[in-house]
CSV table of C-alpha atoms and ligand atoms in Angstrom, one decimal:
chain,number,residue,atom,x,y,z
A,25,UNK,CA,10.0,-1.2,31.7
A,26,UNK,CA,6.4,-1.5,31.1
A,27,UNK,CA,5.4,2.2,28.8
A,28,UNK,CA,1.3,3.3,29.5
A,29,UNK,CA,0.3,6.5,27.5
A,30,UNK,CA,-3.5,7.8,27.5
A,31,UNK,CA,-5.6,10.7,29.0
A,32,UNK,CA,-4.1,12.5,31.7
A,33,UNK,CA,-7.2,11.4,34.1
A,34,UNK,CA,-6.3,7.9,33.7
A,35,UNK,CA,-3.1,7.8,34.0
A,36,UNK,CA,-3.8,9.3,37.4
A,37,UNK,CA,-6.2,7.0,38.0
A,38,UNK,CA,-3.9,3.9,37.0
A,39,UNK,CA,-0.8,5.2,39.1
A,40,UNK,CA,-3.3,5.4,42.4
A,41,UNK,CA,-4.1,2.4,41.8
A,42,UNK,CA,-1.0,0.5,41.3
A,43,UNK,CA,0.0,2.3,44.8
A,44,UNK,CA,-3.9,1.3,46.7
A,45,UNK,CA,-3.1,-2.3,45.6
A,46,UNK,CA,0.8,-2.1,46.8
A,47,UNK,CA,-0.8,-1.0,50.1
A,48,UNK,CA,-3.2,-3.8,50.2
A,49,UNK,CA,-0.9,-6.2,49.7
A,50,UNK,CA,1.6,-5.1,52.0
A,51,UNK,CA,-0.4,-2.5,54.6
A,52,UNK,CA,3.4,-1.6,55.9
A,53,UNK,CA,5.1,-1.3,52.4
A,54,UNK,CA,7.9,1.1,52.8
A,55,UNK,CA,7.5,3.9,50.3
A,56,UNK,CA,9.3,7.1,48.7
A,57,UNK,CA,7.3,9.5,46.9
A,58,UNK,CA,8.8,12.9,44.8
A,59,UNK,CA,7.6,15.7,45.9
A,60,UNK,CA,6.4,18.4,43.1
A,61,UNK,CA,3.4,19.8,40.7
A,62,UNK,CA,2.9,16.2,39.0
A,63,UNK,CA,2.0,14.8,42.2
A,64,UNK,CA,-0.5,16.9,43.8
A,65,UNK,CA,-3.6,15.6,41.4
A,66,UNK,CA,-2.2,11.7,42.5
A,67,UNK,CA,-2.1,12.8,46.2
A,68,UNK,CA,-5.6,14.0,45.7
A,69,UNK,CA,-6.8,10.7,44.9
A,70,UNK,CA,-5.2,8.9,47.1
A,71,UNK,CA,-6.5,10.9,50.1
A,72,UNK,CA,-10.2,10.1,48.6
A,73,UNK,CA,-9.1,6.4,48.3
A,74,UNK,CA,-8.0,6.5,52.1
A,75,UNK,CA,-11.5,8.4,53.0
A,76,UNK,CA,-13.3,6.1,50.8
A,77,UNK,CA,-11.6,3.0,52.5
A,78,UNK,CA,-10.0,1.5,50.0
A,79,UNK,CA,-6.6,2.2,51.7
A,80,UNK,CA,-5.0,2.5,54.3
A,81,UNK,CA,-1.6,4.6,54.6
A,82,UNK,CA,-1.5,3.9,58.5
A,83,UNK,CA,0.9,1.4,58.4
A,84,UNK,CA,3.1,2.0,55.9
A,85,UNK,CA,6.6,4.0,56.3
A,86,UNK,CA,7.4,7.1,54.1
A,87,UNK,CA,10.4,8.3,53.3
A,88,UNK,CA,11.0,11.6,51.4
A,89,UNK,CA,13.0,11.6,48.1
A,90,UNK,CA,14.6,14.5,48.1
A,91,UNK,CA,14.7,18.0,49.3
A,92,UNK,CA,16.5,21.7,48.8
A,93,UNK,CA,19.0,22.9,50.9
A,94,UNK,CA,18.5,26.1,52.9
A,95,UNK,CA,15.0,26.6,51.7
A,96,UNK,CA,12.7,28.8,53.8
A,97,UNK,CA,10.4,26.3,55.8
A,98,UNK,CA,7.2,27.1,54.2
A,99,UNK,CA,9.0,26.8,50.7
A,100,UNK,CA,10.2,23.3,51.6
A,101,UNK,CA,9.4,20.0,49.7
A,102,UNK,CA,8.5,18.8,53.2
A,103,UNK,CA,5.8,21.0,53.7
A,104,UNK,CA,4.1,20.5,50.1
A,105,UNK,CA,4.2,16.8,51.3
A,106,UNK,CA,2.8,17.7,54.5
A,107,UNK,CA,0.4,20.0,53.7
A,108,UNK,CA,-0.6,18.2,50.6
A,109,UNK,CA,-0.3,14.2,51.2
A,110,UNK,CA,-0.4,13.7,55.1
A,111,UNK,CA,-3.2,15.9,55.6
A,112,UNK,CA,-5.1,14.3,52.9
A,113,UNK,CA,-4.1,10.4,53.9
A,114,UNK,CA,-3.6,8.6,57.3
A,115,UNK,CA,0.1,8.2,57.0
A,116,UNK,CA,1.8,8.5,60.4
A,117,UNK,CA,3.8,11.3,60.9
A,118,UNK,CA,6.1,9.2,63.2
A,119,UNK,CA,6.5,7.1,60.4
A,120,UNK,CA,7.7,9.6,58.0
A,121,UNK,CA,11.5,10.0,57.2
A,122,UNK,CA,12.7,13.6,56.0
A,123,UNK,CA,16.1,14.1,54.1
A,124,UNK,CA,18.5,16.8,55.0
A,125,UNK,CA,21.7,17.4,55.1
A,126,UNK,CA,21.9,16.4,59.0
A,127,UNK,CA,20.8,12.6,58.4
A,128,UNK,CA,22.3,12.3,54.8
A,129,UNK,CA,25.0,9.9,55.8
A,130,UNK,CA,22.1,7.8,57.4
A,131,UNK,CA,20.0,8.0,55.6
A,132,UNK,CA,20.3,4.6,53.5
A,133,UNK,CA,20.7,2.7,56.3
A,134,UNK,CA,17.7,4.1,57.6
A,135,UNK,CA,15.7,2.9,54.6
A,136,UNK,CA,17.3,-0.6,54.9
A,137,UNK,CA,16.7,-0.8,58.6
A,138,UNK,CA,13.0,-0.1,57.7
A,139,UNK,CA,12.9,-3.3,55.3
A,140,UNK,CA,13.7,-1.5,52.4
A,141,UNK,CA,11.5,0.7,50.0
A,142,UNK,CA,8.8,-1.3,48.4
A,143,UNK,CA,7.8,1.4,46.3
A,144,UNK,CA,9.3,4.5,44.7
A,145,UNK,CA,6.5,6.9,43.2
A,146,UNK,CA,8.4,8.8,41.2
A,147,UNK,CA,8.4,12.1,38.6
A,148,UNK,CA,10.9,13.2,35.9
A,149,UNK,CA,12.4,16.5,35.6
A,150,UNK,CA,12.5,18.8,32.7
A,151,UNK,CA,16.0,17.7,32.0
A,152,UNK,CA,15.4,14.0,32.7
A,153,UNK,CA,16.5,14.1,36.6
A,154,UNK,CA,14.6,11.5,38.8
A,155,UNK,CA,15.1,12.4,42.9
A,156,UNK,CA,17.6,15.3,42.1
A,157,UNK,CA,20.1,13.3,40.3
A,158,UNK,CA,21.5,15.7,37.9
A,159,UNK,CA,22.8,15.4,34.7
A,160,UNK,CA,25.2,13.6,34.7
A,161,UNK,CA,25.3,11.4,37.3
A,162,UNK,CA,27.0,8.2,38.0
A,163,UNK,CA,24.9,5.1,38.7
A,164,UNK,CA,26.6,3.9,42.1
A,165,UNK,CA,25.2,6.6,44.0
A,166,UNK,CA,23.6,7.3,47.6
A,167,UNK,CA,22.2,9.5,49.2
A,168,UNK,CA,23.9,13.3,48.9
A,169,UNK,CA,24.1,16.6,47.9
A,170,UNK,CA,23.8,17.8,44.5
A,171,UNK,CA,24.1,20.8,43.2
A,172,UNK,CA,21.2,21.6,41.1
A,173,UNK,CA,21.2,22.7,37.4
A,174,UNK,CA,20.0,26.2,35.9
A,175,UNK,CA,17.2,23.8,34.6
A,176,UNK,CA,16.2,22.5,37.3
A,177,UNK,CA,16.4,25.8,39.1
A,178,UNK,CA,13.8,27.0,36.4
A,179,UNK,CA,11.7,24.5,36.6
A,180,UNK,CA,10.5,25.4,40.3
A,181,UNK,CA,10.7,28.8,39.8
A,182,UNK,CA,6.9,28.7,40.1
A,183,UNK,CA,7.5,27.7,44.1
A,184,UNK,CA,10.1,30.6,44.7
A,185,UNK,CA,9.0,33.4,42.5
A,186,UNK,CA,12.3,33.2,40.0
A,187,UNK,CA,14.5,30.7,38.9
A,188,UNK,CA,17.5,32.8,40.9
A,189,UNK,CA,15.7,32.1,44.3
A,190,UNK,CA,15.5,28.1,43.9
A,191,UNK,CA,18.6,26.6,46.2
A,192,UNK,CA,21.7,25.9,44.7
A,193,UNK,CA,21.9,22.9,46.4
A,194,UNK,CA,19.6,20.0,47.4
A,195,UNK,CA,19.5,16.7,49.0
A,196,UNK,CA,18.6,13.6,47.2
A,197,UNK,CA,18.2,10.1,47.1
A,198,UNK,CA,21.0,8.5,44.9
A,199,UNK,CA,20.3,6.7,41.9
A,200,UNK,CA,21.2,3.6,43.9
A,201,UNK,CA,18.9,4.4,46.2
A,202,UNK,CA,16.0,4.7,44.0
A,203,UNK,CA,16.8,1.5,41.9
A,204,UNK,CA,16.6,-0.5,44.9
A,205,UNK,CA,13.0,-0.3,45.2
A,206,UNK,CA,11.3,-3.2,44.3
A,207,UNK,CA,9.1,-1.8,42.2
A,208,UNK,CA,9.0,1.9,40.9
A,209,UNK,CA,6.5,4.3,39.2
A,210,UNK,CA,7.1,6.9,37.3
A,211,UNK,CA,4.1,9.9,36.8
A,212,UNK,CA,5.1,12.3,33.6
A,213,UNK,CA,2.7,14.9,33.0
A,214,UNK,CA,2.4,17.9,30.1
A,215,UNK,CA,4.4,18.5,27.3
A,216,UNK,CA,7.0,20.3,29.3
A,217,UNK,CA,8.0,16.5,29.8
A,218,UNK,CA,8.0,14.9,26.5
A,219,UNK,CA,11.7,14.9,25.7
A,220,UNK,CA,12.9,13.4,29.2
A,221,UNK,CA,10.0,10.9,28.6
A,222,UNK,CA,11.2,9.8,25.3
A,223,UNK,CA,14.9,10.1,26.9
A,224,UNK,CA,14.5,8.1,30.0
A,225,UNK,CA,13.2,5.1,27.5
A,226,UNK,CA,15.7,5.4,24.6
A,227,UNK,CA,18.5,7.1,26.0
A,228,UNK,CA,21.5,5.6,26.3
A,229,UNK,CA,21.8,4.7,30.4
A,230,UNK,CA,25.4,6.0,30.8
A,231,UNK,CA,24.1,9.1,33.2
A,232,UNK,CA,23.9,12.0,30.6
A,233,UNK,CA,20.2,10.8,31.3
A,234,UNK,CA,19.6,10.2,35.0
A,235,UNK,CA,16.0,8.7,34.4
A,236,UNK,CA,17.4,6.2,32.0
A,237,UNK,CA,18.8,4.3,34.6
A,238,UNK,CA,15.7,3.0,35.0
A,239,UNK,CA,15.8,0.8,31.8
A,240,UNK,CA,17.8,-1.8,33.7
A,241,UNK,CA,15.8,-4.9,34.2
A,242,UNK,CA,13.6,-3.6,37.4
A,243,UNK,CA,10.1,-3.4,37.8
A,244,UNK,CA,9.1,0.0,36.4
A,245,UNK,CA,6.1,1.5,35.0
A,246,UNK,CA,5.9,4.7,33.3
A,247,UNK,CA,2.7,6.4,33.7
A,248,UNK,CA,2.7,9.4,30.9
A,249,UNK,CA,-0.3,11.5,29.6
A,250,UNK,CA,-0.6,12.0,25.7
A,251,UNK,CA,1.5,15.1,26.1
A,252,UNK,CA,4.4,13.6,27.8
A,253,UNK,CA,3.9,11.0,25.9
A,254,UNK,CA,3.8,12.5,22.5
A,255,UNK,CA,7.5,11.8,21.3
A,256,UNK,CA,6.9,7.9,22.1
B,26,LIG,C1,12.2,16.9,40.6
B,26,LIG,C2,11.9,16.8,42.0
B,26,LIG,C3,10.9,15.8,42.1
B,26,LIG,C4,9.7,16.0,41.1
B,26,LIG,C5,10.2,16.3,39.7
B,26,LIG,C6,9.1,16.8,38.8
B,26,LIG,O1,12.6,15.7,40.3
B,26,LIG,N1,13.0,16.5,42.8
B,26,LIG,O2,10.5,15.7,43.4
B,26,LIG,O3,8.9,14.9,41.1
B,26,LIG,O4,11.2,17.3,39.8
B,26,LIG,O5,8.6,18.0,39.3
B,26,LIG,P1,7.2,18.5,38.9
B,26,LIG,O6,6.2,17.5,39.2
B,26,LIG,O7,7.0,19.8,39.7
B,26,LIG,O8,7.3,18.8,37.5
């Protein structure tokens, strides 16, 4: 697990480009990205990399990581995405893969008939979830439900208004899932983040701390600014 730490600008910056230079290598990578506040600022510059030329998201496959359940459309992970990453890049909406309960059981195979994800472009939640895997959560898993914690709820109250009108429930991408991409970032970003930072390294990876699955042996990079970083 390779740990970088500086300014929040170039952390940014490093995280597009690790993705611009996955894309160049492999124009039809297969790639997940989270959906949430941490990743509009990346999707920004990875639309001006795709105007600018130096990418090209035309060929590559997206699949979403995860999702609520019964969310009003325009409140939807989905449309953030949408609105926020397909509009500013050339992916192809035909080649974009959105979880929900109705293609859950599916939905892995889907990803393997696809090649596989080359890349998962990850955050971390407040309470160390990655996709929503909840605390705790056991390593084996696929894609599902999961009921989402009071935490978690919290943490989006900013999309819903209160933490009471966030789902109960969402769809996710399993654990599994996620470690099966062959190469993963993860984007941590403000202070809100520091302890599930600092617990996705050190923490022990039995599943108290979903994130610190991710200490196996894979090929993950942490991306975290000086304040998510600041317990390191
Ligand atoms: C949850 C969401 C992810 C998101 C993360 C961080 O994990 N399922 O999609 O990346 O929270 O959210 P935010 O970037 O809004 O802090």
């Amino acid at each position: 697990m390779k740990t970088i730490v500086d300014e929040r600008a170039s952390v940014l910056r490093q995280a597009a480009e690790t993705i611009i230079k996955t894309l160049k290598e492999k124009p039809e990578t297969v790639i997940t990205m989270a959906a949430g506040r941490t990743m509009l600022p990346l999707w920004n510059l990875l639309g001006e990399a795709v105007r600018n030329g130096q990418c090209s998201f035309s060929k590559a496959t997206f699949f979403q990581t995860c999702e609520f359940i019964q969310v009003p459309e325009n409140n939807s992970l989905r449309r953030m995405t949408e609105d926020k990453l397909l509009s500013e890049t050339d992916l192809d909406p035909k080649r974009c893969f959105w979880i929900s309960e109705g293609n859950l059981e599916d939905y892995d195979r889907m990803i393997q008939e696809a090649g596989g994800l080359d890349l998962a472009v990850l955050g971390i939640g407040d309470n160390a979830h990655i996709g929503f895997n909840e605390p705790a959560t056991q390593y084996d898993t696929r894609c599902r439900v999961q009921r989402l914690t009071q935490k978690t709820r919290a943490q989006f109250a900013w999309m819903f208004g209160s933490a009471e009108a966030v789902p109960e429930r969402a769809c996710t991408m399993g654990i599994h899932t996620l470690v099966e991409a062959k190469k993963i970032i993860v984007l941590a970003l403000g202070e809100e983040k520091d302890k599930a930072t600092f617990d996705m390294l050190y923490a022990r990876d039995d599943g108290i701390i979903p994130a610190a699955f991710l200490q196996l042996p894979y090929d993950v990079t942490v991306f975290a600014d000086r304040e998510a970083g600041q317990k390191l």
